[in-house]
CSV table of C-alpha atoms in Angstrom, one decimal:
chain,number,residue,atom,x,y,z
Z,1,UNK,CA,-104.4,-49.9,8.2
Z,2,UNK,CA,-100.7,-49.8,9.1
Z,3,UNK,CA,-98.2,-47.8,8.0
Z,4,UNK,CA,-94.6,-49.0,6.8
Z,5,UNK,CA,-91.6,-46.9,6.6
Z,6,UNK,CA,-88.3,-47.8,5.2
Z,7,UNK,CA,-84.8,-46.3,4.5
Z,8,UNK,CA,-81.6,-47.5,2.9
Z,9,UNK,CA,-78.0,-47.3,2.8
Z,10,UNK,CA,-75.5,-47.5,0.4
Z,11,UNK,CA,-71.8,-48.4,0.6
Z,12,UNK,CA,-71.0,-46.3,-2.6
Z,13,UNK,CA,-72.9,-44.5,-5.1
Z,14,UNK,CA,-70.3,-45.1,-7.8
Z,15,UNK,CA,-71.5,-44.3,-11.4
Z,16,UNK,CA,-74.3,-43.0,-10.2
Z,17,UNK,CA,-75.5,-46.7,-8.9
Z,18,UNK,CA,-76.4,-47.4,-5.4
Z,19,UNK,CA,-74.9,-50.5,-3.9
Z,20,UNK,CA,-77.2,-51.0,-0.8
Z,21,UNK,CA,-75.4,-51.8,2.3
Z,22,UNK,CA,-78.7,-51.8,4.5
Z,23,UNK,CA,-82.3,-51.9,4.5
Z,24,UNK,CA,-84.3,-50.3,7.7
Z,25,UNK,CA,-87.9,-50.4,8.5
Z,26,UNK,CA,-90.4,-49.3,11.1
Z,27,UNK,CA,-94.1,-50.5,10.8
Z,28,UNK,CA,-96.8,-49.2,13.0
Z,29,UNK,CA,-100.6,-49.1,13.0
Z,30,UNK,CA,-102.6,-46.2,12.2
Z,31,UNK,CA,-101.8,-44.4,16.1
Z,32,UNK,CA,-98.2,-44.9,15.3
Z,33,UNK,CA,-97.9,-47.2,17.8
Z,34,UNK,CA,-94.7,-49.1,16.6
Z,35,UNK,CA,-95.0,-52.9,15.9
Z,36,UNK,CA,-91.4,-53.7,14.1
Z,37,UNK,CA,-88.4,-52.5,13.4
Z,38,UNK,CA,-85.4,-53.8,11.8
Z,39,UNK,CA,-82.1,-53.3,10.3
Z,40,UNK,CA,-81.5,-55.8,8.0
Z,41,UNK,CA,-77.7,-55.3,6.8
Z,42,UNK,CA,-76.4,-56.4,3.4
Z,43,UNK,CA,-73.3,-57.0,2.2
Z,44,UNK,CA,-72.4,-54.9,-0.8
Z,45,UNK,CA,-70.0,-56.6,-2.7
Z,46,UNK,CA,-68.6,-53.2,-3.4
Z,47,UNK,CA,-66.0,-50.8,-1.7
Z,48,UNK,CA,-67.2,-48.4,1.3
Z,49,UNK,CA,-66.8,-44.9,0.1
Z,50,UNK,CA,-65.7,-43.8,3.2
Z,51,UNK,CA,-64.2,-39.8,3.2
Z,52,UNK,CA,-65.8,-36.9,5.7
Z,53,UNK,CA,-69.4,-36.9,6.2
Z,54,UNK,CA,-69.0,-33.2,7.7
Z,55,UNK,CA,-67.7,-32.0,4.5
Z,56,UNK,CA,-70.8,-34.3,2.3
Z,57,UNK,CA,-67.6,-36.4,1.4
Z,58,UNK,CA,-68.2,-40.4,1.9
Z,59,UNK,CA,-70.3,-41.6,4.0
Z,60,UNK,CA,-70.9,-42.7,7.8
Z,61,UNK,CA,-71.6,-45.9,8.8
Z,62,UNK,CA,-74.0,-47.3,11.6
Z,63,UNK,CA,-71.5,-50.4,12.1
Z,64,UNK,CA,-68.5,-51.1,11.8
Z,65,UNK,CA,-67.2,-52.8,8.0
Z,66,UNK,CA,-67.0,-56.3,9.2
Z,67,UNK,CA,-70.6,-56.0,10.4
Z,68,UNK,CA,-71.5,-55.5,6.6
Z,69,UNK,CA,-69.2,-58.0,5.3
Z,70,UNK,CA,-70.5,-61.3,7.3
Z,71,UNK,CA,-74.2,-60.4,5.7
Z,72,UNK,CA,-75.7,-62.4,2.6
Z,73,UNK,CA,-75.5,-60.2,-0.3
Z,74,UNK,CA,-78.7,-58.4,-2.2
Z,75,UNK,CA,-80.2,-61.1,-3.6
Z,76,UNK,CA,-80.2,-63.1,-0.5
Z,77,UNK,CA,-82.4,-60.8,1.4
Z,78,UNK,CA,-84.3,-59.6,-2.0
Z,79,UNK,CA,-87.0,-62.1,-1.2
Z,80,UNK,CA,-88.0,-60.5,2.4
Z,81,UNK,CA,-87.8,-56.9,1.6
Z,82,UNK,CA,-89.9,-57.7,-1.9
Z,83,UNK,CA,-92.6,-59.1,1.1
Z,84,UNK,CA,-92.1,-56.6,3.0
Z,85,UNK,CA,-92.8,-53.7,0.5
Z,86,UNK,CA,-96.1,-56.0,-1.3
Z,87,UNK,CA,-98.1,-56.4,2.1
Z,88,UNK,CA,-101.6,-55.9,1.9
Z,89,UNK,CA,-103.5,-53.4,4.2
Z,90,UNK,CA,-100.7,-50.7,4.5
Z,91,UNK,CA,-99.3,-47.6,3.6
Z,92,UNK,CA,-95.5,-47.2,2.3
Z,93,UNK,CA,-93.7,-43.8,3.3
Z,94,UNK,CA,-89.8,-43.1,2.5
Z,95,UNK,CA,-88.0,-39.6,2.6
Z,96,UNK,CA,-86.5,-38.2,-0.2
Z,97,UNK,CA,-88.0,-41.2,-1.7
Z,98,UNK,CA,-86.4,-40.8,-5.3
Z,99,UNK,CA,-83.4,-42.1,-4.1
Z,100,UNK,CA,-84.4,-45.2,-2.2
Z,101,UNK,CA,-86.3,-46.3,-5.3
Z,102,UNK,CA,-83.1,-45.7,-7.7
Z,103,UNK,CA,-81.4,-47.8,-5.1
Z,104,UNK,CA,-83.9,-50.9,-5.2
Z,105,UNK,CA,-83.7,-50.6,-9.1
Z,106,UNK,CA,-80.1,-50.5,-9.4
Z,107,UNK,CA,-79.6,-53.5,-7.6
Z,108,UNK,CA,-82.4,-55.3,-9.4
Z,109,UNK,CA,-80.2,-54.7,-12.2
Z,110,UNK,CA,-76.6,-55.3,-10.8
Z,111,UNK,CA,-77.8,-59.0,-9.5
Z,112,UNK,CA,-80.5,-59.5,-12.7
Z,113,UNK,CA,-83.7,-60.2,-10.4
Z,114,UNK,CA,-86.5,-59.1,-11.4
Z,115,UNK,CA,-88.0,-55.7,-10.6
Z,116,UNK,CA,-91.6,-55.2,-8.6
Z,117,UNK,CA,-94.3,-52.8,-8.3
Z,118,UNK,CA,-93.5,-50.6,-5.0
Z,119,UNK,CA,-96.2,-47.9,-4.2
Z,120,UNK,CA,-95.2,-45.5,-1.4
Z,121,UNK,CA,-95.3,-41.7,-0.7
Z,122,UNK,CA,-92.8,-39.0,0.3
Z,123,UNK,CA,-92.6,-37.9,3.3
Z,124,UNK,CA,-90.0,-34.8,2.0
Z,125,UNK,CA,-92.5,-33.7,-0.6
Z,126,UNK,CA,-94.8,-33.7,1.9
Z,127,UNK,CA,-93.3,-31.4,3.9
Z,128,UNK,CA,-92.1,-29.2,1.5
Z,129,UNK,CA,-95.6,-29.0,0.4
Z,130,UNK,CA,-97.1,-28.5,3.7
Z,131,UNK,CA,-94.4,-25.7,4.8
Z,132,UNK,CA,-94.4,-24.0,1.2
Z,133,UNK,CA,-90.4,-24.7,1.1
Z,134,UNK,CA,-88.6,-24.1,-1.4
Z,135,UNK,CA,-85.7,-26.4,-0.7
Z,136,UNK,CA,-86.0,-29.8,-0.1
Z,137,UNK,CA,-85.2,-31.0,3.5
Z,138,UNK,CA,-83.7,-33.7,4.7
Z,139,UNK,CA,-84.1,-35.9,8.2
Z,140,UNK,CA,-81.6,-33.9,11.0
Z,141,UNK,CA,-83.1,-30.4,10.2
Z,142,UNK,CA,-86.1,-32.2,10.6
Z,143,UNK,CA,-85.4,-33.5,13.6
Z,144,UNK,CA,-84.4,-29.8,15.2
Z,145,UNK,CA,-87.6,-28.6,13.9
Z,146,UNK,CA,-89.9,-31.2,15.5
Z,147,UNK,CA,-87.5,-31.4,18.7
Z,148,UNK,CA,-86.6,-35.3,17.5
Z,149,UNK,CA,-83.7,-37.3,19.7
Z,150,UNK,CA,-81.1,-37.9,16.9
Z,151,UNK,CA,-79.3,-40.8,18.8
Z,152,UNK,CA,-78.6,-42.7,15.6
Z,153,UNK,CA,-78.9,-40.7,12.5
Z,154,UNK,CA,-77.9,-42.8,9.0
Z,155,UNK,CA,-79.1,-46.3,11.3
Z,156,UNK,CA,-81.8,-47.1,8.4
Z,157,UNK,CA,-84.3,-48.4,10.8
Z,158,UNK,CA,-83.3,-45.8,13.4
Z,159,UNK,CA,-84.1,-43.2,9.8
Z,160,UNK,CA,-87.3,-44.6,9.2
Z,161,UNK,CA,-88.2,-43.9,12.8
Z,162,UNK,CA,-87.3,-40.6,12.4
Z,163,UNK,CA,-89.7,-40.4,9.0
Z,164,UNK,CA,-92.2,-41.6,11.0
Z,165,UNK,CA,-91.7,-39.5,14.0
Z,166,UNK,CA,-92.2,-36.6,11.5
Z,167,UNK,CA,-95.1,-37.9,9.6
Z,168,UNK,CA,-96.8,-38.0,13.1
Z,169,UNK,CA,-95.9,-34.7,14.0
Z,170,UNK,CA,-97.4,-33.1,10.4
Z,171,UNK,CA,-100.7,-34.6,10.9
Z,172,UNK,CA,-100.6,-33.5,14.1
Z,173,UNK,CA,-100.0,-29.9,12.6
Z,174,UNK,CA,-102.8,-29.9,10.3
Z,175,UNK,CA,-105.3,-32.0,12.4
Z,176,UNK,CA,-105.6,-34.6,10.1
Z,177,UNK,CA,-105.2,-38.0,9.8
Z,178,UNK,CA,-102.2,-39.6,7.7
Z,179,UNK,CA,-105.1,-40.6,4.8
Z,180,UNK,CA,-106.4,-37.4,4.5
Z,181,UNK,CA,-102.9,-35.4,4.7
Z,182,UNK,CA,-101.7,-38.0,1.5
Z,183,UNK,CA,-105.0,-36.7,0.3
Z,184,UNK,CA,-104.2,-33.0,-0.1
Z,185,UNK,CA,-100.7,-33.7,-1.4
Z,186,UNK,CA,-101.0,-36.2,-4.1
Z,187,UNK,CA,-97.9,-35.8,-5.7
Z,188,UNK,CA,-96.1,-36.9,-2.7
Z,189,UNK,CA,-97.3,-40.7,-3.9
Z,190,UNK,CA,-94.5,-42.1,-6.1
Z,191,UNK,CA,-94.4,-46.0,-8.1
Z,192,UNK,CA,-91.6,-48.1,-9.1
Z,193,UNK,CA,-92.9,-50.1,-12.0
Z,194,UNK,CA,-91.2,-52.1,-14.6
Z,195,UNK,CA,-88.2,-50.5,-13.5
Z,196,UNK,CA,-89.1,-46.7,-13.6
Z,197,UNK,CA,-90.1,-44.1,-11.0
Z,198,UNK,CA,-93.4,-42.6,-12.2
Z,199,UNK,CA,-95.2,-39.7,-10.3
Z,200,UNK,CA,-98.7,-40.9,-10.9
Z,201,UNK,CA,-99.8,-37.0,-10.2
Z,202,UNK,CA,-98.4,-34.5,-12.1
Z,203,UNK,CA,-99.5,-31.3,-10.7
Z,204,UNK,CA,-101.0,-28.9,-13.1
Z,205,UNK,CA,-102.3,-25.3,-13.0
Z,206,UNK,CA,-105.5,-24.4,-11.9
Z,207,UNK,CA,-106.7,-23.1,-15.6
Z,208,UNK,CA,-105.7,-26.6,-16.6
Z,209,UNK,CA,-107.2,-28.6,-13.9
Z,210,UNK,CA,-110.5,-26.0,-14.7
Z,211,UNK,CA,-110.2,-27.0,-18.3
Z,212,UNK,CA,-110.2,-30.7,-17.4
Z,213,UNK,CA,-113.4,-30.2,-15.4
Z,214,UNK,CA,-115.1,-28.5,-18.0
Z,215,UNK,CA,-114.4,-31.0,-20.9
Z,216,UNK,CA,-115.9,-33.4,-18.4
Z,217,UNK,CA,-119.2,-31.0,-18.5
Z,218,UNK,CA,-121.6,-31.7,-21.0
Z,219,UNK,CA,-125.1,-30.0,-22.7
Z,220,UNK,CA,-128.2,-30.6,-20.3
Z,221,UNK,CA,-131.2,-30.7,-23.2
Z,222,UNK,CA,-133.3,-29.5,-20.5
Z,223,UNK,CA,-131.6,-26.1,-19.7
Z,224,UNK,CA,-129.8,-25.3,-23.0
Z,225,UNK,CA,-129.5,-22.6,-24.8
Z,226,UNK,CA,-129.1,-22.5,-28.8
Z,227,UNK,CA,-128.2,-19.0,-28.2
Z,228,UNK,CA,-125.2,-19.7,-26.6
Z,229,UNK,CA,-124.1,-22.7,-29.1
Z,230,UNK,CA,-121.1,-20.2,-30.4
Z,231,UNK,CA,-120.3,-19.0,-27.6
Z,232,UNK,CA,-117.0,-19.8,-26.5
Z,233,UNK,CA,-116.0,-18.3,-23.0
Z,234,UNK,CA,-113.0,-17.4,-21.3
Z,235,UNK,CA,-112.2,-16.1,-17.3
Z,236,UNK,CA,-109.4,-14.1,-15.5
Z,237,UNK,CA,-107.5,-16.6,-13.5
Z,238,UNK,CA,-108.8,-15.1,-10.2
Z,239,UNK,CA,-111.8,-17.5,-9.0
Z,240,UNK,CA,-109.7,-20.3,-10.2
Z,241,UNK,CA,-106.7,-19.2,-8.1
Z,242,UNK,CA,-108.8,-18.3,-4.8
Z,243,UNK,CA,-112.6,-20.5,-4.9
Z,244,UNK,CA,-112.3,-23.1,-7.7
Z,245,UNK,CA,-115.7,-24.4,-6.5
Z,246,UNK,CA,-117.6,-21.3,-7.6
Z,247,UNK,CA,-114.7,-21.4,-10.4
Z,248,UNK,CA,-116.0,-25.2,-11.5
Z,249,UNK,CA,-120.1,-24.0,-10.8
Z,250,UNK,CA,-120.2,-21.3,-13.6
Z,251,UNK,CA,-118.3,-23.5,-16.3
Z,252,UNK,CA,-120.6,-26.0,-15.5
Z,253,UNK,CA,-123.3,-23.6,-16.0
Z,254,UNK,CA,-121.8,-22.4,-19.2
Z,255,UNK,CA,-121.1,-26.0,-20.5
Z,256,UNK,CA,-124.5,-27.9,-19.8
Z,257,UNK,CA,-126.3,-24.9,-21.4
Z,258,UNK,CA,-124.2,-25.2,-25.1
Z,259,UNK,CA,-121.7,-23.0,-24.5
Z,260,UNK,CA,-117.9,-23.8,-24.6
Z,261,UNK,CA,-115.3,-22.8,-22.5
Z,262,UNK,CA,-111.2,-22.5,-23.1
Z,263,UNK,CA,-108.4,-20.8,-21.0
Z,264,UNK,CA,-107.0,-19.4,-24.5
Z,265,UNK,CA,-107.9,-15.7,-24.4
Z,266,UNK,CA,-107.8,-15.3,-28.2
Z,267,UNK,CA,-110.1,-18.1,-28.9
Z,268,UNK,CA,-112.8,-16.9,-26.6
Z,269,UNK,CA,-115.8,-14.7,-27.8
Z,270,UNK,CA,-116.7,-13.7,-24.4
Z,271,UNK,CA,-113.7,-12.7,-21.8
Z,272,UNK,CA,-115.2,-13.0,-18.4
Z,273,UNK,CA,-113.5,-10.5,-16.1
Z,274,UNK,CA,-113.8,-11.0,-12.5
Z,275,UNK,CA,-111.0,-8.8,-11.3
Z,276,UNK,CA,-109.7,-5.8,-13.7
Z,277,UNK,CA,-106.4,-5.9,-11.8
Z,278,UNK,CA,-105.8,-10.1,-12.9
Z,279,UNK,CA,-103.1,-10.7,-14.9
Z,280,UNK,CA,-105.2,-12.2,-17.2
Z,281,UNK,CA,-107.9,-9.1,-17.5
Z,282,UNK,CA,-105.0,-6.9,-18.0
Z,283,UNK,CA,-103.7,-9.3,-20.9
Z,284,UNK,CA,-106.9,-9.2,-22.2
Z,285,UNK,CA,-107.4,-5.6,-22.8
Z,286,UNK,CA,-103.8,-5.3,-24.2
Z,287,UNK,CA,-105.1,-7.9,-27.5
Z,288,UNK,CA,-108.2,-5.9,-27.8
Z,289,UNK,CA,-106.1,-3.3,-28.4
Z,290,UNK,CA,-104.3,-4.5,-31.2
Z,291,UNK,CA,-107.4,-6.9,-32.3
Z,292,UNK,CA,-110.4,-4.7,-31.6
Z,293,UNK,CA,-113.7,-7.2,-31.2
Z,294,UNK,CA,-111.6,-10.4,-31.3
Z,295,UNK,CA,-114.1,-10.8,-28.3
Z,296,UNK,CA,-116.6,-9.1,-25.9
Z,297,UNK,CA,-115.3,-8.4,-21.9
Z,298,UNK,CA,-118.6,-8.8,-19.9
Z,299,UNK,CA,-118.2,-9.0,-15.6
Z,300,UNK,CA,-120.2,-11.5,-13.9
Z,301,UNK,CA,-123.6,-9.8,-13.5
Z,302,UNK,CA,-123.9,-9.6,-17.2
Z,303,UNK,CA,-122.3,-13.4,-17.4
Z,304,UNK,CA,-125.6,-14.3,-15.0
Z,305,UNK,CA,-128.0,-12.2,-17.5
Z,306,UNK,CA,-126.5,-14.0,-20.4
Z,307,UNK,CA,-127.2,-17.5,-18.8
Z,308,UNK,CA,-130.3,-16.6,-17.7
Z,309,UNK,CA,-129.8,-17.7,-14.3
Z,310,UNK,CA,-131.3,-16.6,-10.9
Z,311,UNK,CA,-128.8,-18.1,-8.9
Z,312,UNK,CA,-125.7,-15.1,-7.9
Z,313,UNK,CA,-122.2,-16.2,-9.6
């Protein structure tokens, strides 16, 4: 599997549309060991912003102008970075990824070709994941962080280097590889497709992503239990917040023997309260106050009596 990593940039940004001035890439196997790298320049057929970089005014070019302007427009070089983005056998990284694809969408439309299905992952939403930042950060503070020459910064192939450099180092951090990093952050993977940027994983809470499971879960004939058939339970947030797997083995207890399960307190029957101190617990005593035997509040040893299971929840 090998790994491709590209950055672009713009000679303006005017009207909130990217006019791409150039189109760097770095593509190494699965040791990062590099096996191309390119700038591929593009004239933009549009003014250069140019202003003070130090003050986020303009921006700085790699080249001089003239370098730009004696390069084939976007749709000239369209066709290789459309093969470029569809090979087979590899992953697609960008940072601060959003951006890039608005780019490659904007100019589909400003020169009418047609738009094409781009799967990569973030590299920024990565991080910020892996850190627990709460900013997002971009390439230099990067590069002071992982100790990363910056001999070239805002070079797109010499940027997608860098996003590389700094993919290696994260796995390196969590002793992973770059499969099973992408793994544990799933919202980092992004798609451009039919002209809009869709987050394939929307992140949701763990009382949703428990819900899910347990609408998955249905009654096992061979264990149920018509005494539970109106039962519908309920649980403080707390084993879904710290062990979701013993979170996921009672509601699938509770579901294959006929009972339901919601994370609505005042539909439940049955509150189970694992900590007294959860938010949820608390919450739960405050309704009973004002709805007295809405439902019942039972801890786990009396959940495990009420199943009528051996096993410890």
């Amino acid at each position: 599997m090998n790994y491709l990593f590209f950055d672009i940039e713009c000679a303006n940004c005017f009207m909130g549309k990217g006019k791409i001035c150039s189109f760097g890439y770095v593509l190494c196997d699965e040791h990062f060991n590099v096996l191309e790298q390119k700038d591929i320049l593009v004239n933009p057929r549009s003014k250069f912003h140019l202003g003070k970089p130090e003050e986020n005014q303009g921006i700085e070019l790699a080249y001089p102008q003239k370098a730009f302007l004696k390069e084939p427009s976007f749709d000239k070089i369209y066709p290789k970075i459309k093969e470029l983005l569809e090979r087979k056998d590899q992953i697609v990284f960008g940072h601060a990824l959003t951006n890039d694809l608005n780019f490659l969408q904007a100019e589909f439309e400003r020169y009418k070709l047609p738009t094409f299905y781009i799967k990569a992952y973030d590299t920024q939403i990565i991080y910020r994941q892996l850190k627990n930042a709460k900013n997002d950060v971009g390439l230099e503070r990067l590069c002071d962080e992982y100790e990363i020459e910056k001999e070239a910064l805002h070079r797109s192939d010499y940027d997608a280097l860098i996003t590389m450099q700094v993919l290696k180092h994260m796995c390196k951090e969590k002793g992973c590889s770059v499969e099973e990093l992408i793994k544990d952050i799933p919202n980092s993977y992004l798609e451009l497709k039919d002209g809009v940027i869709i987050k394939k994983f929307n992140p949701t809470s763990p009382a949703k992503t428990l819900l899910h499971y347990a609408k998955k879960i249905h009654m096992d004939k061979t264990i149920k239990d018509e005494m539970l058939y109106d039962v519908v339970f309920a649980m403080d947030e707390t084993l879904e917040e710290s062990d979701m797997k013993r979170a996921k083995k009672i509601v699938n207890i509770i579901r294959r023997k006929g009972a339901d399960y919601t994370i609505r307190i005042k539909k439940c029957n049955m509150f189970i309260e694992v900590n007294s101190d959860s938010k949820k617990a608390q919450k739960a005593r405050d309704i009973l106050k004002e709805n007295e035997g809405l439902f019942k509040i039972i801890n786990l040893e009396e959940l495990q009596s009420m199943l009528n299971v051996e096993e410890e929840l």
